[in-house]
XYZ file of C-alpha atoms in Angstrom:
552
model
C 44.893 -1.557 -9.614
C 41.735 0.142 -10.683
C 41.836 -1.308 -13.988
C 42.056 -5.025 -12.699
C 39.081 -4.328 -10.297
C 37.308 -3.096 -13.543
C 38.206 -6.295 -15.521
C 36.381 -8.545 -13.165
C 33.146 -6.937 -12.478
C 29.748 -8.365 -13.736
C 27.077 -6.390 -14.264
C 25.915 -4.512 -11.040
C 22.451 -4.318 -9.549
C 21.665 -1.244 -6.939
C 19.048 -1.874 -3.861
C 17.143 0.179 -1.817
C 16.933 -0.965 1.633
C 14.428 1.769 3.628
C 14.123 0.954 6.808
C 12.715 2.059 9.939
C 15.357 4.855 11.044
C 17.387 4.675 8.209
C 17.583 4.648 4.143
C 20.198 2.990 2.450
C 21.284 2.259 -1.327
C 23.997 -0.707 -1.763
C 25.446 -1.625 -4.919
C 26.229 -5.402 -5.262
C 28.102 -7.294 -8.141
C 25.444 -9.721 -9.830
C 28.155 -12.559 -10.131
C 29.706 -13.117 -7.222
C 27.250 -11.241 -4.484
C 29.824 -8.864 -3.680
C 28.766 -5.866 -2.196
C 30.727 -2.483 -3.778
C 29.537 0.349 -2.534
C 26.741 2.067 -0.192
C 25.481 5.164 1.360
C 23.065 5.559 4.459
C 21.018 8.868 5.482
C 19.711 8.721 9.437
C 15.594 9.169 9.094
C 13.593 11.077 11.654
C 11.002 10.095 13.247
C 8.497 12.096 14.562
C 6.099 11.338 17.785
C 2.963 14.607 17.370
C 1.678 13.171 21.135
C 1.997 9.998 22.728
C 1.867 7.043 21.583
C 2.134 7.926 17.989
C 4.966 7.452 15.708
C 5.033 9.193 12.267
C 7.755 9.773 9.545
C 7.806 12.455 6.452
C 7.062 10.505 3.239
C 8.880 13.362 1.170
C 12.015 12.891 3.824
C 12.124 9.521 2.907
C 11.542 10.101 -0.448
C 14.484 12.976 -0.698
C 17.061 10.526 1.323
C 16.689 7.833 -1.504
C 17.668 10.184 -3.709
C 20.786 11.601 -1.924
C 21.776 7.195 -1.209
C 21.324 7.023 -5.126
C 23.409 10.217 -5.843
C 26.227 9.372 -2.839
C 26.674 6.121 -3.608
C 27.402 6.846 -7.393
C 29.985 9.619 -6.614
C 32.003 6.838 -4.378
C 31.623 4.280 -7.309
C 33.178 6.439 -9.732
C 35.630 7.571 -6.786
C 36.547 3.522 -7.607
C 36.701 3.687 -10.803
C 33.656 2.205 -11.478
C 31.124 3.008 -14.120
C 27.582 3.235 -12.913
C 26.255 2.333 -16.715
C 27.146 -1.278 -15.399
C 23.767 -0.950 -12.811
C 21.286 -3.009 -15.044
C 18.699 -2.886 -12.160
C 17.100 -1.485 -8.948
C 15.711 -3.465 -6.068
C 13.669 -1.826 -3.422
C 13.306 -3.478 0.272
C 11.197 -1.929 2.515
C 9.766 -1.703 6.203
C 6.399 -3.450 6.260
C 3.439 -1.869 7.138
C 3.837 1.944 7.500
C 1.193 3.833 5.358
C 1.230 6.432 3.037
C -2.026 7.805 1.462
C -0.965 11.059 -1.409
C -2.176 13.185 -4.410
C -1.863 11.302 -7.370
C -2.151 15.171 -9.491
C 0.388 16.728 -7.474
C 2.640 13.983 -5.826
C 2.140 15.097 -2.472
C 1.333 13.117 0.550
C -1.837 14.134 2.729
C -0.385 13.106 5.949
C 2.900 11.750 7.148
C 3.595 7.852 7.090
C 1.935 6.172 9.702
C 3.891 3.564 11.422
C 3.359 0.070 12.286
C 3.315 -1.219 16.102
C 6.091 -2.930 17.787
C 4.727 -6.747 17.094
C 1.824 -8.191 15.571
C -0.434 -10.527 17.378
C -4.156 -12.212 18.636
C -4.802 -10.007 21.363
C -2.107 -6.791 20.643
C -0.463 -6.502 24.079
C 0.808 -3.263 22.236
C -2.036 -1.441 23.585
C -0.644 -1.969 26.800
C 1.914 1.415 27.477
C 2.119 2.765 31.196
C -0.806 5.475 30.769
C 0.572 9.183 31.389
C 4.012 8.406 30.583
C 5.732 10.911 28.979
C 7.389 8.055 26.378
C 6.353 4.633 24.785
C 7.268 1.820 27.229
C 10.530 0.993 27.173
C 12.324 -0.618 24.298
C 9.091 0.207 22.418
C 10.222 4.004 21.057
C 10.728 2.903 17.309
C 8.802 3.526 14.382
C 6.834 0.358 14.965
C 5.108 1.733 17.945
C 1.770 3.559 17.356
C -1.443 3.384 19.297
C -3.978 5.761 17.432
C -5.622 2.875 15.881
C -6.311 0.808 19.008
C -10.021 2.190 18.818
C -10.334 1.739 15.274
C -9.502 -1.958 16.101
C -11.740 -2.247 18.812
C -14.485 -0.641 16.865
C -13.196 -3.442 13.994
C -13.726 -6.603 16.077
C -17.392 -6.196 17.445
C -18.332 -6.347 13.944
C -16.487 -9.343 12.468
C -18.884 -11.565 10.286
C -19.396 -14.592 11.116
C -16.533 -15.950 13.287
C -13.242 -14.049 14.444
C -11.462 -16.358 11.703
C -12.614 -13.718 8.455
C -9.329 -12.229 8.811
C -7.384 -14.568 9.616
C -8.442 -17.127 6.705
C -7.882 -14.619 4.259
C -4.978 -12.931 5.582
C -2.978 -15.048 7.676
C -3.360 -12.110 10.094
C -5.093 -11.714 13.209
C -6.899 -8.345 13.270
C -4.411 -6.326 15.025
C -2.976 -2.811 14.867
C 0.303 -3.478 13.007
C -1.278 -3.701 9.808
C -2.271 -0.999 6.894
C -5.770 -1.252 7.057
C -6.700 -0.428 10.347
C -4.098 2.779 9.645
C -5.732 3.217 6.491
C -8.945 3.741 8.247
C -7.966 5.963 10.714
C -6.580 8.176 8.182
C -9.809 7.928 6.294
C -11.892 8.719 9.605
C -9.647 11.456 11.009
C -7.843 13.234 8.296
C -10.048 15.707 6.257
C -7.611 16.356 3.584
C -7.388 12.530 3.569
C -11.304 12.401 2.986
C -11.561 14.689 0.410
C -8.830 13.346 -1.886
C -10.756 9.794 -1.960
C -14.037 12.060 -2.278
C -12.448 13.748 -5.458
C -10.548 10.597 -6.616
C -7.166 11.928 -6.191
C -5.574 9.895 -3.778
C -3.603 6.571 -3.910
C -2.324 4.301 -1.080
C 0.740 2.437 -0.577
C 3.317 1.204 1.802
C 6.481 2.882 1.573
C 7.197 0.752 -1.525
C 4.372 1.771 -3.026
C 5.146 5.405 -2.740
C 8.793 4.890 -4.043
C 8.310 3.641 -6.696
C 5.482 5.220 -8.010
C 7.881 8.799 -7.081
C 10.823 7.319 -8.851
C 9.250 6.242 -11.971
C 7.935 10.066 -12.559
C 5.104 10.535 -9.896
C 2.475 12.437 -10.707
C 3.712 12.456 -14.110
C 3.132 8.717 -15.172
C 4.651 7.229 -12.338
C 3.587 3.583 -11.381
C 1.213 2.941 -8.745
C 2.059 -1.061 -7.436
C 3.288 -3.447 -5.022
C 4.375 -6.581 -4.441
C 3.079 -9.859 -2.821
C 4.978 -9.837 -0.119
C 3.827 -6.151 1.285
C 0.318 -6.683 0.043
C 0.046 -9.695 2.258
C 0.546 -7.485 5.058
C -2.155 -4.764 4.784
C -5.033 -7.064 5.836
C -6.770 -6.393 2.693
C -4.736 -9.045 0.478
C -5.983 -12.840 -0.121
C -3.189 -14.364 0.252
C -4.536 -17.439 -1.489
C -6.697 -15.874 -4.738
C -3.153 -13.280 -4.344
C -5.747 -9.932 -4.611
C -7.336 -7.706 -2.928
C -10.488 -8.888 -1.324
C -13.422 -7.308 -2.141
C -14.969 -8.803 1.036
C -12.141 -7.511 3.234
C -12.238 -4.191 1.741
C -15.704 -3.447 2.406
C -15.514 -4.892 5.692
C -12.747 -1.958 5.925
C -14.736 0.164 4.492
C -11.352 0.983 2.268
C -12.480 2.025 -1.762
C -10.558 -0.495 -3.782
C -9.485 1.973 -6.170
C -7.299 3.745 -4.301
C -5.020 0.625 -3.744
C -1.945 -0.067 -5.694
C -1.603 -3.093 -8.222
C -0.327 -6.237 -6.738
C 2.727 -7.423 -8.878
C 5.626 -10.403 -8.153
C 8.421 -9.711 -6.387
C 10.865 -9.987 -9.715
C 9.192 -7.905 -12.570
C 10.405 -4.554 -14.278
C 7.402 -2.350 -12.743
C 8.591 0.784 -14.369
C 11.864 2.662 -15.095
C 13.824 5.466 -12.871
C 13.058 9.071 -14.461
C 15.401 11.271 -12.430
C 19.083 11.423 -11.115
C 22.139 9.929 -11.848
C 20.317 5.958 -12.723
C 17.646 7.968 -14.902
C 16.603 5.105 -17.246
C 17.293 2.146 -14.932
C 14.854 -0.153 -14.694
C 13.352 -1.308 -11.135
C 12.440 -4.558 -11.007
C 12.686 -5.919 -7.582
C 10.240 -5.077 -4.542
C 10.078 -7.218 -1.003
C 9.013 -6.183 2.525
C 12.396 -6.185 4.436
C 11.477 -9.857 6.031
C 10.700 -11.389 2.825
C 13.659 -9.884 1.282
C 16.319 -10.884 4.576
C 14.776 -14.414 3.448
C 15.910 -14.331 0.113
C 18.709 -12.873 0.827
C 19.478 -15.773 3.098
C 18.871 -17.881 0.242
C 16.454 -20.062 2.497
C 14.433 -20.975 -1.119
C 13.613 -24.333 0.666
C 10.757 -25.630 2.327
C 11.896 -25.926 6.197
C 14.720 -22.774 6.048
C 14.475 -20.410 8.142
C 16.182 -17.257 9.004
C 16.231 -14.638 11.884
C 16.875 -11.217 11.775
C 18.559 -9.992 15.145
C 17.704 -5.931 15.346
C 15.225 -4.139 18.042
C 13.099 -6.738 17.925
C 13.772 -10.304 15.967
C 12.145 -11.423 12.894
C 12.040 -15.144 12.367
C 10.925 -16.108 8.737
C 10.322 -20.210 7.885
C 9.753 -21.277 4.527
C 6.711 -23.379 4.720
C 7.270 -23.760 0.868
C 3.806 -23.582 -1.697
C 1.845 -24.375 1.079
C 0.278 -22.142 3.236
C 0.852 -23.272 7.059
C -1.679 -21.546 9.373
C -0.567 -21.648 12.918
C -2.035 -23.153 16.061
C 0.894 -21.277 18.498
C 0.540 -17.191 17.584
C 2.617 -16.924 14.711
C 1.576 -15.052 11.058
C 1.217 -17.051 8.012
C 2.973 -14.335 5.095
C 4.070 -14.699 1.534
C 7.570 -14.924 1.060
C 8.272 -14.222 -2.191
C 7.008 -14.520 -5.750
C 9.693 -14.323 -7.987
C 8.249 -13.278 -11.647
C 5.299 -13.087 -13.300
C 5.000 -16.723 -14.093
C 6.709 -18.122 -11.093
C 4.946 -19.984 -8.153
C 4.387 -17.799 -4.712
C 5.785 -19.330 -1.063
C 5.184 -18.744 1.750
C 6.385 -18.676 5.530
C 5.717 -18.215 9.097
C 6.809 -15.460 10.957
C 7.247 -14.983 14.511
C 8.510 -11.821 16.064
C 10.769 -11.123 19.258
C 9.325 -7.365 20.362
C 12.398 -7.027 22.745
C 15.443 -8.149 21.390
C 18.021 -5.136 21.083
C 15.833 -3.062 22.424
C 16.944 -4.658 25.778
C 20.445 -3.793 25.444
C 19.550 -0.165 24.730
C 17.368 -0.812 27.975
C 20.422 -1.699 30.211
C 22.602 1.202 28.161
C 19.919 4.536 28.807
C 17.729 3.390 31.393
C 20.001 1.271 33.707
C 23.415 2.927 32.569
C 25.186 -0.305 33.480
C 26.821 -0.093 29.445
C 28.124 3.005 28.166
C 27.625 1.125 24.564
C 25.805 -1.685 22.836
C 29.014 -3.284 22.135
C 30.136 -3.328 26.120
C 27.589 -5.890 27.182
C 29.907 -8.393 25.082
C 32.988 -7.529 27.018
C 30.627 -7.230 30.617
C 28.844 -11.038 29.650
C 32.698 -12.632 29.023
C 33.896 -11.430 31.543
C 31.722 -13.733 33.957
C 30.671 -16.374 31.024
C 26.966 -17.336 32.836
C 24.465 -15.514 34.291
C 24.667 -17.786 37.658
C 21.290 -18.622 37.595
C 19.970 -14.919 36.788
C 16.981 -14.858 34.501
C 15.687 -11.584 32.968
C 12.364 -11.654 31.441
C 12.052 -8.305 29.115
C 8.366 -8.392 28.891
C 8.582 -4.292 29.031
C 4.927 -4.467 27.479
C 3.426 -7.692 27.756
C 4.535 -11.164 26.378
C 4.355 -11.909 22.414
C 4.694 -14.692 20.362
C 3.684 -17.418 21.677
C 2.173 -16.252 24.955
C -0.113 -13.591 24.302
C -0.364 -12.596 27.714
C -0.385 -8.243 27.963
C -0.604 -8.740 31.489
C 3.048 -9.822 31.780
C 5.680 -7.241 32.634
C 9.611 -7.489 32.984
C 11.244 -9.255 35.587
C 14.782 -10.153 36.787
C 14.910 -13.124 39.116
C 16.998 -15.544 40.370
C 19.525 -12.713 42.298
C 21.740 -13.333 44.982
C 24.620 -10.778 46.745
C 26.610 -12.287 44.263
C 24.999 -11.351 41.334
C 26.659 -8.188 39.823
C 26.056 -6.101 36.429
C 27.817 -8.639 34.654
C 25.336 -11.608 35.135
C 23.040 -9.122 34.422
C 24.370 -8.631 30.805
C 24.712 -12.099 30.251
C 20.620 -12.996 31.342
C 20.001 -10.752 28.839
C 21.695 -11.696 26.014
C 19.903 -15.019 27.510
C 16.727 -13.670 26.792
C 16.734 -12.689 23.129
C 18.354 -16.667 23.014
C 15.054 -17.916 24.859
C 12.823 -15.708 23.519
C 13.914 -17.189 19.581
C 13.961 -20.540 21.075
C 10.043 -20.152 21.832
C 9.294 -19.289 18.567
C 10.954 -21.998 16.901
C 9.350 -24.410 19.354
C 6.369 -23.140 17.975
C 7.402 -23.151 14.493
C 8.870 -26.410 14.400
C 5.212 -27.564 16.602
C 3.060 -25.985 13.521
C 5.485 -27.259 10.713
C 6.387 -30.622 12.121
C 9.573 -30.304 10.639
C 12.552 -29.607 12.916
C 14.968 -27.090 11.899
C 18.958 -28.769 11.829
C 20.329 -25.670 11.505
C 19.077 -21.562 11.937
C 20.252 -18.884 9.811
C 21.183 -15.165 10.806
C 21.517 -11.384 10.204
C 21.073 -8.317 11.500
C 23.265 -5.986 13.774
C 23.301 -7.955 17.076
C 25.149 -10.723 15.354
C 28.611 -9.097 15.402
C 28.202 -10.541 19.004
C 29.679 -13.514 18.938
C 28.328 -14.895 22.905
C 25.059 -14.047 21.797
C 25.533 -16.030 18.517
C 27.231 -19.268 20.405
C 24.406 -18.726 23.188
C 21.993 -19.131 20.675
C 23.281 -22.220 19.589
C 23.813 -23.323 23.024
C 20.428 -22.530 23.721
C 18.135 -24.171 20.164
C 20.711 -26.651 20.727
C 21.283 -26.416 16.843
C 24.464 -24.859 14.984
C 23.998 -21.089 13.846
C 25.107 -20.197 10.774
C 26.046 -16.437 9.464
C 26.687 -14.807 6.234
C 30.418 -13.129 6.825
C 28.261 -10.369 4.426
C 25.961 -9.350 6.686
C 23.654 -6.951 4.204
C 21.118 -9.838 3.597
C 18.182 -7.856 3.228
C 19.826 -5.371 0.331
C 21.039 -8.843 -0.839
C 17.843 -9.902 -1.567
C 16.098 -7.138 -3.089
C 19.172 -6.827 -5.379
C 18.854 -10.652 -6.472
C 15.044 -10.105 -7.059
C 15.884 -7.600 -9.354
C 18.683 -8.716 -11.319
C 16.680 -11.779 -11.584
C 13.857 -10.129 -13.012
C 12.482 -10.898 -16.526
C 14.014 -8.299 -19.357
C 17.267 -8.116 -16.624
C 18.178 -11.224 -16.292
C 21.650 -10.756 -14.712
C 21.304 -12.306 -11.850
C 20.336 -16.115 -11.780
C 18.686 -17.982 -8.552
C 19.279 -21.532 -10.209
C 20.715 -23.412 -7.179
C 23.771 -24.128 -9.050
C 24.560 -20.702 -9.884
C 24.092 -19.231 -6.567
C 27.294 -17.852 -5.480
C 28.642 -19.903 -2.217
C 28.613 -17.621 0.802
C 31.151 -18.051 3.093
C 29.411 -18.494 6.408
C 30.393 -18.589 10.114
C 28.843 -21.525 11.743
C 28.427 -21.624 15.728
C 27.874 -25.226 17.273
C 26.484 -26.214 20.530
C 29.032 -26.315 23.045
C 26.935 -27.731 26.030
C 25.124 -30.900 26.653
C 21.603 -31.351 25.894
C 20.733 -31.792 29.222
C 22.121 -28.549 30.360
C 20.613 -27.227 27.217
C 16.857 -28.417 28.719
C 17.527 -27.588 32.187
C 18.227 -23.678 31.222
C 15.374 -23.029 28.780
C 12.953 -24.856 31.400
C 14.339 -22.117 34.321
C 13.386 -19.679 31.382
C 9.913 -20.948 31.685
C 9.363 -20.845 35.442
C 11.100 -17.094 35.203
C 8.339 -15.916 32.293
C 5.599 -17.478 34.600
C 6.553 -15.678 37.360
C 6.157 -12.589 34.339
C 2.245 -13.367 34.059
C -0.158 -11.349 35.867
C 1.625 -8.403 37.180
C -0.827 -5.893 35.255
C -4.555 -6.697 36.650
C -6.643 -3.861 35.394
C -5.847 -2.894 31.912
C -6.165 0.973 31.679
C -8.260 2.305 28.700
C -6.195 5.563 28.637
C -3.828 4.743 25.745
C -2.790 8.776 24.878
C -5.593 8.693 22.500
C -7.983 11.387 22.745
């Protein structure tokens, strides 16, 4: 049997998908997609006081590593040889920062990590001052608050108009992104201060810092990134695709400790340790970017969304860059090799998407499991005219409005914990819906159909809600590791690997489970405008906006 599995496989292409509480390494076959073996290592996160979210850099580092090493043992366990893995991608989680000592390989101060959701006027800011935790559904690793001052500090001195950013960037000035962490570490953290002083320090996002550890370090490792993470540090022209000198010194950040900005689809260096010592990796995209390729949405108009604590809608606004009039980020999607064009997308994020499950599950207790509120939202099959508005810390994309807060409405003595369930698998439907509105507004293309990933999509009422709800079919990979997917492909695609091609025609056909709309249109319009009233009813319950934030 082994043998016959042997006879068919292609060359193989590993990826490194690090995300925000875990580290994985997949192996995938570079002809038909298939995806052969993994291994995943939990990651801590640490929170030093309120309000702020760290993670070790050398943890994550180590449980790459151990991924690499695991999934190698179970591949041979299969009988197959890991001299077949040509390449390495790397997908990452966006935003966290790293600043280390480029003589000794050791970071100065643990990652720092990106807020829950980007936006105009940061609604992030807004946690319940003296609680002992981060709002609810807000306790991931996107949540940190240290830098609201910084960015307060940032705005009063804008040049010009409030649009320097933005033009540049695609980015309002907000939080979520490197540089405002990058400054804080350069304000606050001596050791921080004195590396840049004594030119010994380099800065990355958590790409950065992989690869430059995996291709030997402080011994001749390489110090780079990729389009698609540069384009989310605030100090990357996304049209000139460089740093901005202008941007940097508004930052006050010294250019030279920033990594070099490659494509997405280039060898950058090769692996100098462990059991793929020699491998080349040649893939690198933020874990957005990489879901889209992944998705194979290389068309102008495709978009995908990523269903996981919060949702991640990508568009492909194709070699254009689309700057939105409705709250949503203009990014680069991809660049794939040296030579090739760059795209790029809107994004719109969902802060409370899972997160409101886990809500119901530990704060509620009305689930004992994620997976129950399936079985507790069939079981009634509506939410008889129950709305649940999970603005836990202010409304995002495209409201903007911090002084919303969560509300259930619409009750009745009939209403039990069931209707419940369903209004909130509801909610992550409207809450998508909004953005796409907004999308489709800003584009002026309509979407026909939406593609999906991510963990909440092994629900199949929230999948046919969604439908129900955009009023479009859903459509979702039966392989559900899109993100690895795409890191992998940028890889094997690469230039000196070529074993992986992303000509249309040779694209392997994935087999996909397609939801339709299963209500009228009229029903369809009458629901999402309840939404409406039930999120207006949402505004204005927060009057005075405390400055306490659990920063000292």
């Amino acid at each position: 049997m082994a043998a016959a599995k042997k006879a068919v496989l292609g060359p193989l292409v590993g990826a490194v998908d690090q995300g925000t509480s875990s580290t994985r390494f997949l192996v995938f076959n570079s002809k038909t997609a298939e995806l052969l073996s993994h291994h995943q290592v939990e990651i801590k996160q640490e929170f030093p006081r309120e309000g702020w979210v760290e993670q070790d850099p050398k943890e994550i580092l180590q449980s790459v590593y151990e991924c690499i090493e695991k999934t190698c043992e179970k591949l041979g366990q299969l009988n197959i040889d890991i001299s077949n893995i040509k390449a390495i991608g790397v997908s990452n989680q966006r935003e966290t920062t790293v600043v280390w000592d480029k003589l000794t390989g050791e970071p100065l101060y643990n990652a720092v990590a990106a807020p829950v959701s980007p936006g105009p006027s940061d609604p992030v800011a807004v946690v319940p001052s003296g609680s002992s935790v981060p709002a609810a559904g807000t306790s991931s690793v996107w949540l940190d608050l240290r830098t609201q001052s910084t960015v307060e500090n940032l705005s009063k001195r804008i040049p010009g108009n409030n649009n320097f950013v933005k033009s540049k960037t695609g980015l309002p000035l907000s939080t979520y992104f490197s540089a405002v962490k990058l400054r804080w570490l350069l304000d606050n953290v001596r050791k921080v201060q004195r590396a840049v002083e004594e030119d010994r320090a380099l800065f990355g996002t958590i790409d950065s810092w992989l690869i430059w550890s995996l291709t030997g370090g402080a011994n001749g490792g390489v110090h780079c990134t990729d389009v698609t993470n540069a384009s989310r540090t605030m100090l990357f022209n996304i049209h000139s695709l460089e740093w901005d000198k202008e941007l940097c010194e508004f930052f006050e950040i010294p250019m030279k400790i920033l990594p070099n900005v490659r494509s997405s689809s280039e060898i950058y260096g090769l692996m100098k340790a462990g059991a793929l010592e020699g491998v080349p990796i040649s893939g690198c995209l933020g874990d957005q970017s990489a879901a889209l390729v992944g998705q194979m949405c290389f068309q102008d108009g495709q978009a995908k969304n990523t269903y996981g604590t919060g949702c991640f809608l990508l568009c492909n606004t194709g070699r254009k860059c689309v700057f939105s009039e409705h709250g949503l980020l203009t990014t680069v999607a991809y660049k794939l090799g040296r030579d090739k064009p760059v795209y790029y997308a809107l994004e719109g994020s969902v802060a409370i998407a899972g997160a409101v499950i886990r809500w119901l599950r530990d704060n509620l207790g009305i689930i004992q499991t994620s997976e129950e509120i399936e079985k507790l939202a069939k079981e009634v099959g509506t939410s008889y005219g129950c709305y649940f508005v999970p603005a836990f810390s202010g409304l995002y994309a495209p409201y903007w409005e911090p002084s919303a807060r969560g509300i259930i409405c619409g009750l009745t003595q009939f209403t039990n914990k069931c209707h419940i369930a369903f209004a909130a698998l509801e909610a992550v439907c409207f809450q998508t819906r909004e953005i796409l509105d907004a999308m489709n507004r800003d584009c002026g293309i309509p979407l026909s159909h939406l593609q999906v990933d991510g963990g909440m999509t092994n629900n199949k009422i929230l999948m046919q809600l969604q439908a129900d709800i955009l009023y479009i079919p859903v459509v979702k990979p039966s392989m559900p590791e899109t993100t690895a997917l795409g890191a992998a492909m940028a890889a094997g695609a690469a230039e000196g690997v070529g074993v992986w091609s992303l000509e249309p025609e040779d694209l392997s056909a994935v087999t996909m489970e397609r939801f339709e709309p299963q209500i009228n249109a009229e029903e369809s319009e009458i629901r999402y405008s309840t939404w409406k009233k039930a999120v207006m009813k949402s505004v204005g319950w927060v009057t005075t906006q405390s400055s306490e934030s659990g920063i000292p």
